[in-house]
Amino acid sequence: MDFALDDQQRMVQEMVRSFAEDRLRPGAAERDRTGEFPHEIFEEMGELGLLGMFVPEEYGGAGMDLLSYLLAVEELARVDASVAVGMSVTNSVCCYPILTFGTEEQKRRYLPELASGRAIGGFMLTEPHAGSDAASLKTRYRDAGDHWVLDGSKAWITNAGVGRYFVCLATREPELGVRGISAFILDADQDGVIVDRPEAKMGLKSSRTAMVTLDGARVPKDAMLGEEGRGFRVALGTLDHSRLGIAAQAVGIAQAALEEALRYASERQQFGRPLIGHQAIAFRLAEMDTEIAAARALLWHAAWAAGQPGRHSRESARAKLYASEMANRVVGQALQVHGGYGYSREYTIERLYRDVRVTTIYEGTSEVQKLVISRALAELAGTLA
Ligand SMILES: Cc1cc2nc3c(=O)[nH]c(=O)nc-3n(C[C@H](O)[C@H](O)[C@H](O)COP(=O)(O)OP(=O)(O)OC[C@H]3O[C@@H](n4cnc5c(N)ncnc54)[C@H](O)[C@@H]3O)c2cc1C
């Protein structure tokens, strides 16, 4: 077993770290205050190949492996989690399903635009009444001869208003259950796609999230993704993959929190010595460091599993569950190390505390990850009997 990164992975890690420090760090606190979406930064990420990282070069992507992508997400999230989520959504819930389930024509049509940053991507699964129970979605599609027509409401859509192409799930008839669901590549640049005002979120302020109404939205006949009636498989396969990006985001935020706590604990003096000189604080930092390393190892293992034949739902749910719960614990502990100053907007840890909260919620809550893992365990139990 070799845990060493190869030359390309190390190069990606170093390149994204310096990009994040040079280009994200200076404006991160200000963007958190204003909520302004960083269009220029996304353009630059497109030029650097960060928006189509595992898209093969023949479709305009960077042609890298999954671990390189996860390293990049971690490095971006370490500095600005809002940018990291917009980048990971474009890669993993838009490029990935097109690459995996799309026709050759679809790949040639959409991937070069997404990978280059000319078009930002997203995913429309959640609805006001269909969250964890995504299969109960009600957005309808119908055949209108030379195109499809979609009607319904999609909730909490990342990159809505700034993105162009969205993988969108809709049903022909809700009573058909999952067999009625199909996936589409929706071009949001049309009158039938109405984006509401951005959600007033607790954190991830400069990541755009909004409700979207589809009112007679048109989709070309050849933009159905996968076979008709198999859309829920597209959604589940996509989430198995994309959850790894959220786990990487959580690890990146936790790593940033540890660094902030270390810095503060070395500078702040109480009872005649730096905080880090008190064993209770030093041990707390040691535990944080250990938990982050454990989450990263689980994530890298899940990335390896994703490259093996067969399903990897359990591995990716475990990585997302552990990394996001860990990150919430670690950021809370790092804030505690800051004492009252951690409660102030003057300190980065306050932003991290707000940003990290959603990692146990989106792309499947922790409870949903436990459902995925326990179902896999139940299958395993069947084979043990
Ligand atoms: C910032 C942000 C960005 C998002 N971006 C996107 C996006 O781009 N595209 C998209 O499609 N969606 C997106 N989402 C939606 C997100 O995936 C959902 O919020 C999430 O899946 C949970 O759904 P819900 O909010 O409706 O909660 P609910 O499903 O209503 O759950 C509420 C609570 O009940 C628990 N619960 C539900 N069912 C069970 C059960 N069977 N057993 C035990 N507990 C259960 C949940 O775990 C949770 O704690 C985003 C959400 C946020 C906050």
Short mmCIF file of C-alpha atoms and ligand atoms in Angstrom, two decimals:
data_model
loop_
_atom_site.label_atom_id
_atom_site.label_comp_id
_atom_site.label_asym_id
_atom_site.label_seq_id
_atom_site.Cartn_x
_atom_site.Cartn_y
_atom_site.Cartn_z
CA MET A 1 0.00 0.00 0.00
CA ASP A 2 1.49 3.32 -1.05
CA PHE A 3 0.08 6.53 0.40
CA ALA A 4 2.53 8.76 -1.49
CA LEU A 5 1.03 11.13 -4.05
CA ASP A 6 2.40 10.78 -7.55
CA ASP A 7 4.12 13.67 -9.36
CA GLN A 8 0.93 14.90 -11.01
CA GLN A 9 -1.08 14.82 -7.79
CA ARG A 10 1.66 16.68 -5.90
CA MET A 11 1.86 19.25 -8.69
CA VAL A 12 -1.93 19.80 -8.60
CA GLN A 13 -1.87 20.13 -4.82
CA GLU A 14 0.92 22.72 -4.93
CA MET A 15 -0.57 24.62 -7.86
CA VAL A 16 -4.04 24.87 -6.28
CA ARG A 17 -2.58 25.78 -2.89
CA SER A 18 -0.69 28.71 -4.36
CA PHE A 19 -3.71 29.75 -6.50
CA ALA A 20 -5.90 29.68 -3.37
CA GLU A 21 -3.40 31.69 -1.34
CA ASP A 22 -2.75 34.26 -4.08
CA ARG A 23 -6.21 34.62 -5.61
CA LEU A 24 -8.75 33.48 -2.99
CA ARG A 25 -7.26 34.48 0.35
CA PRO A 26 -7.13 38.26 -0.23
CA GLY A 27 -10.89 38.62 -0.95
CA ALA A 28 -12.38 35.71 1.03
CA ALA A 29 -13.49 37.70 4.09
CA GLU A 30 -14.88 40.50 1.93
CA ARG A 31 -16.85 38.08 -0.28
CA ASP A 32 -18.22 36.51 2.89
CA ARG A 33 -19.46 39.98 3.88
CA THR A 34 -20.90 41.01 0.50
CA GLY A 35 -21.98 37.61 -0.86
CA GLU A 36 -20.66 38.64 -4.26
CA PHE A 37 -20.10 35.74 -6.67
CA PRO A 38 -16.45 35.73 -7.88
CA HIS A 39 -16.93 35.51 -11.66
CA GLU A 40 -13.28 36.34 -12.39
CA ILE A 41 -12.03 33.58 -10.12
CA PHE A 42 -14.22 31.06 -11.93
CA GLU A 43 -12.86 32.27 -15.26
CA GLU A 44 -9.34 31.75 -13.95
CA MET A 45 -10.22 28.31 -12.60
CA GLY A 46 -11.54 27.41 -16.05
CA GLU A 47 -8.25 28.50 -17.62
CA LEU A 48 -6.32 26.43 -15.08
CA GLY A 49 -8.37 23.33 -15.88
CA LEU A 50 -10.03 23.20 -12.45
CA LEU A 51 -13.61 23.06 -13.75
CA GLY A 52 -13.25 19.87 -15.77
CA MET A 53 -10.55 18.15 -13.83
CA PHE A 54 -11.33 14.52 -14.67
CA VAL A 55 -12.86 15.32 -18.07
CA PRO A 56 -10.54 13.74 -20.69
CA GLU A 57 -8.46 16.14 -22.77
CA GLU A 58 -10.35 15.13 -25.94
CA TYR A 59 -13.43 16.86 -24.42
CA GLY A 60 -11.46 19.92 -23.35
CA GLY A 61 -10.78 18.80 -19.77
CA ALA A 62 -7.62 18.41 -17.71
CA GLY A 63 -7.74 14.60 -17.88
CA MET A 64 -6.70 14.07 -14.28
CA ASP A 65 -7.56 11.38 -11.79
CA LEU A 66 -10.17 11.54 -9.05
CA LEU A 67 -7.63 12.02 -6.24
CA SER A 68 -6.13 15.06 -8.00
CA TYR A 69 -9.62 16.58 -8.08
CA LEU A 70 -10.18 15.86 -4.38
CA LEU A 71 -6.82 17.41 -3.49
CA ALA A 72 -7.84 20.52 -5.43
CA VAL A 73 -11.20 20.75 -3.63
CA GLU A 74 -9.45 20.41 -0.26
CA GLU A 75 -6.97 23.17 -1.10
CA LEU A 76 -9.69 25.56 -2.29
CA ALA A 77 -11.90 24.81 0.75
CA ARG A 78 -8.98 25.44 3.08
CA VAL A 79 -9.07 29.07 1.94
CA ASP A 80 -12.61 29.73 0.65
CA ALA A 81 -15.27 27.03 0.98
CA SER A 82 -17.74 29.03 -1.14
CA VAL A 83 -15.46 28.84 -4.16
CA ALA A 84 -14.74 25.17 -3.45
CA VAL A 85 -18.41 24.19 -3.59
CA GLY A 86 -19.08 26.02 -6.87
CA MET A 87 -16.04 24.32 -8.38
CA SER A 88 -16.92 20.87 -7.04
CA VAL A 89 -20.54 21.14 -8.23
CA THR A 90 -19.43 21.96 -11.79
CA ASN A 91 -17.00 19.04 -11.80
CA SER A 92 -18.87 16.36 -9.99
CA VAL A 93 -22.61 16.83 -10.42
CA CYS A 94 -22.51 18.26 -13.93
CA CYS A 95 -19.38 17.13 -15.81
CA TYR A 96 -19.33 13.72 -14.13
CA PRO A 97 -22.86 12.55 -15.07
CA ILE A 98 -22.46 13.87 -18.63
CA LEU A 99 -19.16 12.02 -18.91
CA THR A 100 -20.54 8.84 -17.35
CA PHE A 101 -24.08 8.64 -18.74
CA GLY A 102 -23.93 10.95 -21.76
CA THR A 103 -23.79 10.11 -25.44
CA GLU A 104 -20.71 10.93 -27.47
CA GLU A 105 -22.56 13.92 -28.95
CA GLN A 106 -23.56 15.21 -25.51
CA LYS A 107 -19.95 14.95 -24.30
CA ARG A 108 -18.70 16.89 -27.31
CA ARG A 109 -21.47 19.48 -27.03
CA TYR A 110 -21.35 20.31 -23.28
CA LEU A 111 -18.06 19.23 -21.69
CA PRO A 112 -15.68 21.64 -23.48
CA GLU A 113 -17.82 24.61 -22.38
CA LEU A 114 -18.04 23.41 -18.78
CA ALA A 115 -14.39 22.38 -18.47
CA SER A 116 -13.13 25.69 -19.83
CA GLY A 117 -15.31 27.76 -17.49
CA ARG A 118 -17.25 29.32 -20.40
CA ALA A 119 -20.30 27.75 -18.73
CA ILE A 120 -20.65 26.91 -15.05
CA GLY A 121 -22.61 23.76 -14.20
CA GLY A 122 -25.04 22.50 -11.58
CA PHE A 123 -27.53 19.86 -10.53
CA MET A 124 -31.28 20.13 -9.97
CA LEU A 125 -32.61 17.29 -7.87
CA THR A 126 -34.05 18.78 -4.66
CA GLU A 127 -37.56 20.23 -4.61
CA PRO A 128 -39.47 22.08 -1.89
CA HIS A 129 -41.21 18.83 -0.87
CA ALA A 130 -38.54 16.36 -1.96
CA GLY A 131 -35.24 16.58 -0.05
CA SER A 132 -33.86 13.37 1.44
CA ASP A 133 -36.75 11.56 -0.24
CA ALA A 134 -35.60 12.73 -3.65
CA ALA A 135 -37.55 10.03 -5.47
CA SER A 136 -40.78 11.83 -4.53
CA LEU A 137 -39.93 14.73 -6.86
CA LYS A 138 -42.82 16.29 -8.75
CA THR A 139 -41.21 18.30 -11.55
CA ARG A 140 -42.90 16.96 -14.69
CA TYR A 141 -41.60 16.47 -18.21
CA ARG A 142 -43.57 15.86 -21.35
CA ASP A 143 -42.83 15.09 -24.93
CA ALA A 144 -43.58 18.11 -27.14
CA GLY A 145 -42.62 16.55 -30.45
CA ASP A 146 -39.20 17.94 -31.33
CA HIS A 147 -38.28 18.81 -27.71
CA TRP A 148 -39.08 18.04 -24.05
CA VAL A 149 -40.91 20.47 -21.79
CA LEU A 150 -40.23 20.68 -18.02
CA ASP A 151 -42.50 22.24 -15.39
CA GLY A 152 -41.93 22.40 -11.62
CA SER A 153 -39.85 23.90 -8.81
CA LYS A 154 -36.31 23.05 -7.80
CA ALA A 155 -35.00 24.15 -4.38
CA TRP A 156 -31.55 25.01 -3.07
CA ILE A 157 -29.82 24.95 -6.42
CA THR A 158 -26.11 25.76 -6.20
CA ASN A 159 -24.85 27.98 -9.03
CA ALA A 160 -28.43 28.99 -9.99
CA GLY A 161 -28.25 32.38 -11.63
CA VAL A 162 -24.55 32.05 -12.48
CA GLY A 163 -24.53 28.61 -14.07
CA ARG A 164 -25.70 27.65 -17.53
CA TYR A 165 -26.00 23.85 -17.76
CA PHE A 166 -27.78 21.83 -15.09
CA VAL A 167 -28.39 18.13 -14.87
CA CYS A 168 -32.08 18.18 -14.00
CA LEU A 169 -34.29 15.35 -12.76
CA ALA A 170 -37.98 15.23 -13.67
CA THR A 171 -40.77 12.67 -13.77
CA ARG A 172 -43.14 11.71 -16.56
CA GLU A 173 -45.74 10.76 -13.96
CA PRO A 174 -45.14 10.88 -10.16
CA GLU A 175 -47.22 7.73 -9.65
CA LEU A 176 -44.61 5.73 -11.58
CA GLY A 177 -42.13 6.29 -8.71
CA VAL A 178 -38.44 6.02 -9.61
CA ARG A 179 -39.33 4.35 -12.93
CA GLY A 180 -40.93 7.61 -14.05
CA ILE A 181 -37.81 9.71 -13.47
CA SER A 182 -35.50 10.81 -16.30
CA ALA A 183 -32.45 13.07 -16.34
CA PHE A 184 -31.96 16.02 -18.70
CA ILE A 185 -29.23 18.48 -19.54
CA LEU A 186 -31.02 21.78 -19.07
CA ASP A 187 -29.76 25.03 -20.57
CA ALA A 188 -30.76 27.68 -17.99
CA ASP A 189 -30.27 30.45 -20.51
CA GLN A 190 -33.97 30.62 -21.55
CA ASP A 191 -37.23 32.27 -20.46
CA GLY A 192 -38.68 29.01 -19.09
CA VAL A 193 -36.04 28.91 -16.31
CA ILE A 194 -36.79 31.48 -13.62
CA VAL A 195 -34.22 31.92 -10.84
CA ASP A 196 -35.50 33.32 -7.55
CA ARG A 197 -33.47 35.71 -5.37
CA PRO A 198 -30.43 34.08 -3.73
CA GLU A 199 -31.12 32.25 -0.45
CA ALA A 200 -30.00 34.20 2.64
CA LYS A 201 -27.69 31.48 3.92
CA MET A 202 -25.82 31.10 7.22
CA GLY A 203 -22.51 30.49 5.43
CA LEU A 204 -20.99 29.86 2.00
CA LYS A 205 -22.07 33.42 1.35
CA SER A 206 -20.47 33.92 -2.04
CA SER A 207 -21.74 30.59 -3.37
CA ARG A 208 -25.00 31.30 -5.16
CA THR A 209 -27.96 29.13 -4.08
CA ALA A 210 -31.55 29.73 -5.19
CA MET A 211 -34.95 28.27 -5.90
CA VAL A 212 -35.59 27.73 -9.61
CA THR A 213 -38.99 27.59 -11.29
CA LEU A 214 -39.27 25.65 -14.52
CA ASP A 215 -42.19 27.06 -16.46
CA GLY A 216 -42.34 25.41 -19.84
CA ALA A 217 -38.54 25.01 -19.89
CA ARG A 218 -37.47 23.48 -23.21
CA VAL A 219 -34.87 20.74 -23.52
CA PRO A 220 -33.74 19.54 -26.95
CA LYS A 221 -34.80 15.97 -27.75
CA ASP A 222 -31.19 14.81 -27.74
CA ALA A 223 -30.45 16.27 -24.28
CA MET A 224 -32.02 13.51 -22.21
CA LEU A 225 -29.19 12.06 -20.13
CA GLY A 226 -29.23 8.27 -20.06
CA GLU A 227 -32.26 6.21 -20.97
CA GLU A 228 -35.79 7.37 -20.36
CA GLY A 229 -37.02 6.17 -16.94
CA ARG A 230 -33.46 5.57 -15.68
CA GLY A 231 -32.85 9.08 -14.33
CA PHE A 232 -32.82 8.07 -10.70
CA ARG A 233 -29.86 5.80 -11.39
CA VAL A 234 -28.11 8.79 -12.94
CA ALA A 235 -28.84 10.78 -9.76
CA LEU A 236 -27.67 8.07 -7.37
CA GLY A 237 -24.55 7.29 -9.40
CA THR A 238 -23.74 10.99 -9.50
CA LEU A 239 -24.18 11.42 -5.73
CA ASP A 240 -21.97 8.41 -4.97
CA HIS A 241 -19.26 10.25 -6.81
CA SER A 242 -19.96 13.84 -5.80
CA ARG A 243 -20.14 13.10 -2.07
CA LEU A 244 -16.40 12.63 -2.19
CA GLY A 245 -16.06 16.29 -3.18
CA ILE A 246 -18.08 17.34 -0.12
CA ALA A 247 -15.90 15.13 2.07
CA ALA A 248 -12.84 16.86 0.59
CA GLN A 249 -14.43 20.23 1.21
CA ALA A 250 -15.01 19.26 4.87
CA VAL A 251 -11.39 18.10 5.26
CA GLY A 252 -10.17 21.40 3.78
CA ILE A 253 -12.28 23.50 6.15
CA ALA A 254 -11.15 21.40 9.14
CA GLN A 255 -7.51 21.78 8.08
CA ALA A 256 -7.96 25.56 7.93
CA ALA A 257 -9.53 25.53 11.39
CA LEU A 258 -6.63 23.55 12.82
CA GLU A 259 -4.15 26.02 11.33
CA GLU A 260 -6.11 28.99 12.73
CA ALA A 261 -6.25 27.35 16.17
CA LEU A 262 -2.52 26.54 16.11
CA ARG A 263 -1.65 30.10 15.17
CA TYR A 264 -3.90 31.59 17.84
CA ALA A 265 -2.79 29.13 20.54
CA SER A 266 0.85 29.98 19.85
CA GLU A 267 0.29 33.75 20.09
CA ARG A 268 -2.29 34.11 22.86
CA GLN A 269 -0.83 34.11 26.37
CA GLN A 270 -2.82 33.17 29.47
CA PHE A 271 -1.50 32.24 32.91
CA GLY A 272 1.99 33.32 31.85
CA ARG A 273 2.42 31.10 28.79
CA PRO A 274 1.01 30.61 25.30
CA LEU A 275 -2.25 28.66 25.21
CA ILE A 276 -0.45 25.82 23.44
CA GLY A 277 1.72 25.45 26.54
CA HIS A 278 -1.34 24.23 28.45
CA GLN A 279 -1.65 20.52 27.96
CA ALA A 280 -5.45 20.62 27.72
CA ILE A 281 -5.15 22.88 24.65
CA ALA A 282 -2.20 20.98 23.14
CA PHE A 283 -4.10 17.69 23.49
CA ARG A 284 -7.17 19.22 21.89
CA LEU A 285 -5.02 20.22 18.91
CA ALA A 286 -3.54 16.72 18.79
CA GLU A 287 -7.02 15.21 18.64
CA MET A 288 -8.06 17.60 15.87
CA ASP A 289 -4.97 16.71 13.83
CA THR A 290 -5.68 12.99 14.27
CA GLU A 291 -9.33 13.28 13.27
CA ILE A 292 -8.44 15.23 10.13
CA ALA A 293 -5.86 12.62 9.14
CA ALA A 294 -8.42 9.83 9.72
CA ALA A 295 -11.00 11.57 7.52
CA ARG A 296 -8.44 12.19 4.78
CA ALA A 297 -7.39 8.54 4.84
CA LEU A 298 -11.03 7.41 4.58
CA LEU A 299 -11.55 9.83 1.69
CA TRP A 300 -8.48 8.66 -0.20
CA HIS A 301 -9.57 5.06 0.34
CA ALA A 302 -13.01 5.90 -1.06
CA ALA A 303 -11.34 7.56 -4.08
CA TRP A 304 -9.39 4.35 -4.64
CA ALA A 305 -12.62 2.30 -4.29
CA ALA A 306 -14.32 4.52 -6.87
CA GLY A 307 -11.69 3.42 -9.39
CA GLN A 308 -12.40 -0.29 -8.79
CA PRO A 309 -15.12 -2.28 -10.56
CA GLY A 310 -18.55 -2.36 -8.91
CA ARG A 311 -20.43 0.07 -6.71
CA HIS A 312 -18.76 2.22 -4.11
CA SER A 313 -21.80 3.77 -2.39
CA ARG A 314 -20.79 2.52 1.05
CA GLU A 315 -17.21 3.82 0.83
CA SER A 316 -18.25 7.23 -0.41
CA ALA A 317 -21.08 7.56 2.18
CA ARG A 318 -18.63 6.61 4.95
CA ALA A 319 -16.13 9.23 3.80
CA LYS A 320 -18.79 11.95 3.54
CA LEU A 321 -20.39 11.03 6.88
CA TYR A 322 -17.15 10.90 8.82
CA ALA A 323 -15.44 13.89 7.17
CA SER A 324 -18.42 16.24 7.57
CA GLU A 325 -19.17 15.25 11.18
CA MET A 326 -15.45 15.43 11.98
CA ALA A 327 -15.14 18.87 10.39
CA ASN A 328 -18.03 20.21 12.44
CA ARG A 329 -16.40 18.89 15.64
CA VAL A 330 -12.96 20.19 14.72
CA VAL A 331 -14.12 23.66 13.70
CA GLY A 332 -16.14 23.90 16.95
CA GLN A 333 -13.05 22.95 18.93
CA ALA A 334 -10.91 25.44 17.02
CA LEU A 335 -13.40 28.18 17.80
CA GLN A 336 -13.26 27.20 21.49
CA VAL A 337 -9.47 27.62 21.41
CA HIS A 338 -10.05 31.21 20.27
CA GLY A 339 -12.24 31.96 23.31
CA GLY A 340 -14.36 35.10 22.92
CA TYR A 341 -12.36 36.23 19.88
CA GLY A 342 -13.62 33.18 18.01
CA TYR A 343 -17.09 34.64 18.31
CA SER A 344 -16.01 37.77 16.47
CA ARG A 345 -16.28 38.36 12.73
CA GLU A 346 -12.72 39.71 12.95
CA TYR A 347 -11.41 36.16 13.09
CA THR A 348 -11.46 33.65 10.22
CA ILE A 349 -12.66 30.86 12.49
CA GLU A 350 -16.08 32.51 12.73
CA ARG A 351 -16.53 32.17 8.93
CA LEU A 352 -15.29 28.57 9.00
CA TYR A 353 -17.81 27.77 11.74
CA ARG A 354 -20.67 29.01 9.54
CA ASP A 355 -19.30 27.51 6.31
CA VAL A 356 -18.70 24.03 7.68
CA ARG A 357 -22.22 23.55 9.03
CA VAL A 358 -23.79 22.61 5.70
CA THR A 359 -21.36 19.79 4.98
CA THR A 360 -23.49 17.36 7.06
CA ILE A 361 -26.59 18.48 5.14
CA TYR A 362 -26.07 18.80 1.40
CA GLU A 363 -25.52 15.98 -1.09
CA GLY A 364 -27.31 13.81 1.46
CA THR A 365 -27.55 14.50 5.20
CA SER A 366 -25.59 12.43 7.71
CA GLU A 367 -28.76 10.44 8.32
CA VAL A 368 -29.03 9.67 4.60
CA GLN A 369 -25.37 8.54 4.56
CA LYS A 370 -26.22 6.18 7.42
CA LEU A 371 -29.17 4.85 5.39
CA VAL A 372 -26.81 4.16 2.45
CA ILE A 373 -24.24 2.44 4.68
CA SER A 374 -26.81 0.42 6.63
CA ARG A 375 -28.48 -0.78 3.41
CA ALA A 376 -25.09 -1.99 2.17
CA LEU A 377 -24.58 -3.71 5.52
CA ALA A 378 -28.00 -5.37 5.27
CA GLU A 379 -27.01 -6.74 1.84
CA LEU A 380 -23.79 -7.99 3.35
CA ALA A 381 -25.70 -9.62 6.20
CA GLY A 382 -27.74 -11.49 3.57
CA THR A 383 -24.55 -12.99 2.14
CA LEU A 384 -23.29 -14.00 5.60
CA ALA A 385 -26.34 -16.12 6.46
C1 LIG B 1 -26.35 25.43 0.62
C2 LIG B 1 -27.09 24.30 -0.02
C3 LIG B 1 -26.82 23.97 -1.34
C4 LIG B 1 -27.54 22.94 -1.97
N1 LIG B 1 -27.31 22.67 -3.30
C5 LIG B 1 -28.10 21.78 -3.95
C6 LIG B 1 -28.00 21.59 -5.37
O1 LIG B 1 -27.15 22.21 -6.04
N2 LIG B 1 -28.84 20.72 -5.98
C7 LIG B 1 -29.79 20.02 -5.29
O2 LIG B 1 -30.51 19.24 -5.91
N3 LIG B 1 -29.91 20.16 -3.94
C8 LIG B 1 -29.11 21.04 -3.26
N4 LIG B 1 -29.24 21.22 -1.90
C9 LIG B 1 -30.29 20.48 -1.19
C10 LIG B 1 -29.75 19.43 -0.22
O3 LIG B 1 -29.21 18.35 -0.91
C11 LIG B 1 -30.90 19.07 0.72
O4 LIG B 1 -31.06 20.17 1.61
C12 LIG B 1 -30.64 17.80 1.50
O5 LIG B 1 -30.64 16.68 0.65
C13 LIG B 1 -31.66 17.57 2.62
O6 LIG B 1 -32.98 17.76 2.17
P1 LIG B 1 -33.97 18.72 2.98
O7 LIG B 1 -33.25 20.00 3.21
O8 LIG B 1 -35.25 18.78 2.25
O9 LIG B 1 -34.16 18.03 4.39
P2 LIG B 1 -35.21 16.86 4.75
O10 LIG B 1 -35.09 15.75 3.79
O11 LIG B 1 -36.53 17.47 4.98
O12 LIG B 1 -34.63 16.37 6.15
C14 LIG B 1 -34.81 17.07 7.39
C15 LIG B 1 -34.12 16.24 8.49
O13 LIG B 1 -34.76 14.96 8.58
C16 LIG B 1 -33.80 13.94 8.42
N5 LIG B 1 -34.40 12.80 7.71
C17 LIG B 1 -35.12 12.81 6.56
N6 LIG B 1 -35.47 11.58 6.22
C18 LIG B 1 -34.98 10.75 7.17
C19 LIG B 1 -35.01 9.34 7.39
N7 LIG B 1 -35.60 8.50 6.52
N8 LIG B 1 -34.39 8.84 8.48
C20 LIG B 1 -33.76 9.66 9.35
N9 LIG B 1 -33.69 10.99 9.20
C21 LIG B 1 -34.28 11.53 8.11
C22 LIG B 1 -32.68 14.57 7.60
O14 LIG B 1 -31.47 13.88 7.76
C23 LIG B 1 -32.65 15.97 8.20
O15 LIG B 1 -31.92 15.96 9.38
C24 LIG B 1 -28.50 22.21 -1.24
C25 LIG B 1 -28.74 22.52 0.11
C26 LIG B 1 -28.06 23.55 0.71
C27 LIG B 1 -28.37 23.88 2.14
#
